[in-house]
């Protein structure tokens, strides 16, 4: 009797977990079973929040910051235990960082300053420790893994300013870390890809600094001007690690919208009602023109969402300067000439697919050397999920990144 009851409870639990965690994934995705499990765990974590929200603890957009992904610790970084590199915590220009250096630290080494992803509001340098350790080993560079401050507590421009300050310090005083300042590149993924591009844009225009040697931009978030690009419409629910409305919430928090107003701003931005019609026809619009996308992606396959209300003047008034600011949105920079050679990863299953395509295309049009990596079967976040589970799409992208770095370093 007892055993029967136990078996029933266990069966029902497994069934419940499977139902909550299940999400139909698109065909063509690499490693679908592994991704199914990873997304199942993610959905379960979110289901816990749904229960909290039901009990009155905020709304989904208010809770888009996942605090369990931003732990702070003073313990040695985990990868220090591997023992092949010197891995230490430090503070550069007032910003906490993790530094990965060769053990025998004689002579000068090239370096990469890395900015983690997480929508400018979540994740941490520690969460990226394993990936950064691999980056350091595979490229033979010193890695500076930057724990920049996060929104909503520290909205734009604080996160990007932290990244600029750390990179400028390395370009000026890299010798302190045995870094050859003529061989420094920047890198980042998702929001961190945006930060890497912004830092490259800003510091390339500072004449007294050594030139950055490259920028590596993994599936970046590049603009909050048009949230109805074809990838936003067609891939919204493809892999539930990042949906179109969550991206709108991240942008809103990064813009400095507070918790009280986040639901309203997120809805307006996600419905693309935050920009007035005349601005939609301005020069800014030409930077996100779908005609810059590869021909097969210029028209969404799904119908555009029907929006019933008009544009929101109050929201626009509050965000208009930020939306057009190149440090918030490198894609809005009128002039991209002279930037360092770029590696751009674009994933097939990613609401930000078109942001990556657009930035790569605009760099190319400005005469910048671009290595575009189209991750067929890849999805948003694959290089960080890869630290938990082997993924073909992440592996092939990273191996191309490591060759790109070696090429740039003339190795
Ligand atoms: C994306 O999906 C969410 C539900 O997760 C929905 O609220 C939002 O309107 C969708 N966005 C688009 C552009 O379809």
PDB file of C-alpha atoms and ligand atoms in Angstrom, residues 61 228 232 236-237 244-245 270 305, ligand 1:
ATOM      1  CA  UNK A  61       9.206  41.563 -15.827  1.00  0.00           C
ATOM      2  CA  UNK A 228       9.842  43.735 -34.505  1.00  0.00           C
ATOM      3  CA  UNK A 232      12.031  38.825 -33.033  1.00  0.00           C
ATOM      4  CA  UNK A 236      10.322  34.570 -30.112  1.00  0.00           C
ATOM      5  CA  UNK A 237       9.451  31.202 -28.621  1.00  0.00           C
ATOM      6  CA  UNK A 244      11.330  39.056 -27.334  1.00  0.00           C
ATOM      7  CA  UNK A 245       9.477  40.546 -24.361  1.00  0.00           C
ATOM      8  CA  UNK A 270       7.875  45.006 -26.875  1.00  0.00           C
ATOM      9  CA  UNK A 305       1.693  41.011 -33.963  1.00  0.00           C
TER      10      UNK A 305
HETATM   11  C1  LIG B   1       6.783  36.920 -27.572  1.00  0.00           C
HETATM   12  O1  LIG B   1       6.203  36.019 -26.648  1.00  0.00           O
HETATM   13  C2  LIG B   1       5.707  36.641 -25.478  1.00  0.00           C
HETATM   14  C3  LIG B   1       5.218  35.545 -24.551  1.00  0.00           C
HETATM   15  O2  LIG B   1       6.318  34.905 -23.996  1.00  0.00           O
HETATM   16  C4  LIG B   1       4.638  37.637 -25.820  1.00  0.00           C
HETATM   17  O3  LIG B   1       4.216  38.300 -24.663  1.00  0.00           O
HETATM   18  C5  LIG B   1       5.212  38.662 -26.812  1.00  0.00           C
HETATM   19  O4  LIG B   1       4.215  39.541 -27.233  1.00  0.00           O
HETATM   20  C6  LIG B   1       5.773  37.956 -28.030  1.00  0.00           C
HETATM   21  N1  LIG B   1       6.404  38.914 -28.924  1.00  0.00           N
HETATM   22  C7  LIG B   1       6.242  38.891 -30.254  1.00  0.00           C
HETATM   23  C8  LIG B   1       6.949  39.942 -31.048  1.00  0.00           C
HETATM   24  O5  LIG B   1       5.581  38.067 -30.823  1.00  0.00           O
END
